[in-house]
CSV table of C-alpha atoms in Angstrom, one decimal:
chain,number,residue,atom,x,y,z
A,1,MET,CA,-12.2,-2.2,-10.3
A,2,ASP,CA,-10.5,0.3,-8.0
A,3,ILE,CA,-6.7,0.0,-8.2
A,4,LEU,CA,-5.8,1.9,-5.1
A,5,LYS,CA,-7.4,0.6,-1.9
A,6,ARG,CA,-5.8,2.8,0.7
A,7,PRO,CA,-2.6,4.7,1.5
A,8,LEU,CA,-0.1,3.2,3.9
A,9,ILE,CA,0.7,5.4,6.9
A,10,THR,CA,3.4,3.9,9.1
A,11,GLU,CA,6.5,5.4,10.7
A,12,LYS,CA,8.8,3.8,8.1
A,13,ILE,CA,6.8,5.0,5.1
A,14,SER,CA,6.3,8.5,6.7
A,15,ALA,CA,10.1,8.8,6.8
A,16,MET,CA,10.3,7.8,3.1
A,17,ASN,CA,7.8,10.5,2.3
A,18,GLU,CA,10.5,13.1,2.7
A,19,ARG,CA,12.3,11.5,-0.2
A,20,GLY,CA,9.2,11.4,-2.4
A,21,VAL,CA,8.2,7.7,-1.9
A,22,TYR,CA,4.7,6.9,-0.9
A,23,GLY,CA,3.1,3.5,-0.1
A,24,PHE,CA,-0.3,2.2,-1.1
A,25,VAL,CA,-2.2,-1.1,-0.6
A,26,VAL,CA,-3.4,-2.0,-4.1
A,27,GLU,CA,-5.5,-4.6,-5.9
A,28,LYS,CA,-3.8,-8.0,-6.0
A,29,THR,CA,-4.1,-8.2,-9.8
A,30,ALA,CA,-2.9,-4.6,-10.5
A,31,LYS,CA,0.1,-4.1,-12.8
A,32,LYS,CA,2.7,-1.4,-12.4
A,33,PRO,CA,1.5,0.8,-15.4
A,34,GLN,CA,-2.1,0.6,-13.9
A,35,ILE,CA,-0.9,1.7,-10.5
A,36,LYS,CA,1.1,4.6,-12.0
A,37,ASP,CA,-1.9,5.8,-14.0
A,38,ALA,CA,-4.2,5.6,-11.0
A,39,VAL,CA,-1.8,7.6,-8.7
A,40,GLU,CA,-1.3,10.2,-11.4
A,41,LYS,CA,-5.0,10.6,-12.0
A,42,MET,CA,-6.0,10.6,-8.3
A,43,TYR,CA,-3.3,12.9,-6.9
A,44,GLY,CA,-2.2,14.9,-10.0
A,45,VAL,CA,1.5,14.1,-9.6
A,46,LYS,CA,4.2,12.7,-12.0
A,47,VAL,CA,5.2,9.2,-11.0
A,48,VAL,CA,8.8,8.2,-11.7
A,49,GLU,CA,9.0,4.7,-10.4
A,50,VAL,CA,6.7,1.9,-9.0
A,51,ARG,CA,7.8,-1.0,-6.9
A,52,THR,CA,5.4,-3.7,-5.8
A,53,MET,CA,5.5,-6.4,-3.2
A,54,ARG,CA,3.0,-9.3,-2.6
A,55,TYR,CA,2.3,-10.6,0.9
A,56,ALA,CA,1.0,-14.1,1.4
A,57,ALA,CA,-1.5,-15.1,4.1
A,58,LYS,CA,-0.1,-16.1,7.4
A,59,LYS,CA,-1.5,-18.7,9.8
A,60,LYS,CA,-2.8,-17.3,13.0
A,61,THR,CA,-4.1,-19.2,16.1
A,62,ARG,CA,-5.9,-17.8,19.1
A,63,TYR,CA,-6.6,-19.8,22.3
A,64,THR,CA,-9.9,-19.1,24.0
A,65,LYS,CA,-11.7,-20.6,26.9
A,66,ALA,CA,-14.0,-22.6,24.7
A,67,LYS,CA,-11.7,-23.8,21.9
A,68,ILE,CA,-8.8,-23.1,19.7
A,69,VAL,CA,-9.6,-20.7,16.8
A,70,SER,CA,-7.4,-21.0,13.7
A,71,GLY,CA,-7.4,-19.0,10.5
A,72,TYR,CA,-5.3,-17.0,8.1
A,73,THR,CA,-4.6,-13.3,7.6
A,74,ASN,CA,-5.5,-11.7,4.3
A,75,THR,CA,-3.2,-11.6,1.3
A,76,PHE,CA,-2.4,-8.2,-0.1
A,77,LYS,CA,-0.2,-6.3,-2.5
A,78,LYS,CA,1.7,-3.2,-1.6
A,79,ALA,CA,3.1,-0.6,-4.0
A,80,MET,CA,5.8,1.9,-3.3
A,81,VAL,CA,5.4,4.9,-5.6
A,82,GLN,CA,8.2,7.5,-6.2
A,83,VAL,CA,7.0,10.8,-7.4
A,84,ALA,CA,9.0,13.4,-9.4
A,85,GLU,CA,11.3,15.7,-7.4
A,86,GLY,CA,9.5,18.6,-5.8
A,87,GLU,CA,6.0,17.1,-5.9
A,88,ILE,CA,4.2,15.8,-2.8
A,89,ILE,CA,1.0,13.8,-2.0
A,90,ASP,CA,-1.0,15.2,0.8
A,91,PHE,CA,-3.1,12.5,2.4
A,92,TYR,CA,-4.4,14.8,5.2
A,93,GLY,CA,-5.5,17.6,2.9
A,94,GLU,CA,-9.2,16.7,2.9
A,95,ILE,CA,-9.5,16.4,6.7
């Protein structure tokens, strides 16, 4: 099971990167120690703190010419990881 699914790259989180806080979408069943170990192993940084948030599915409706299409968005879990002072994670280094 892969703990880290993808990094979050938004304006708000990019502003938080300057303070050493990075965001990730993680597996819904992942615990904080597992997230910490996965980030430290993948990026080679020292993690100080992990904060997690769970997002529930939201109902969405779309009106088309033929019919009304209803469904739900996906549920996901987000983790905000704070690294030690002076360390950075470079998401664009491999490009």
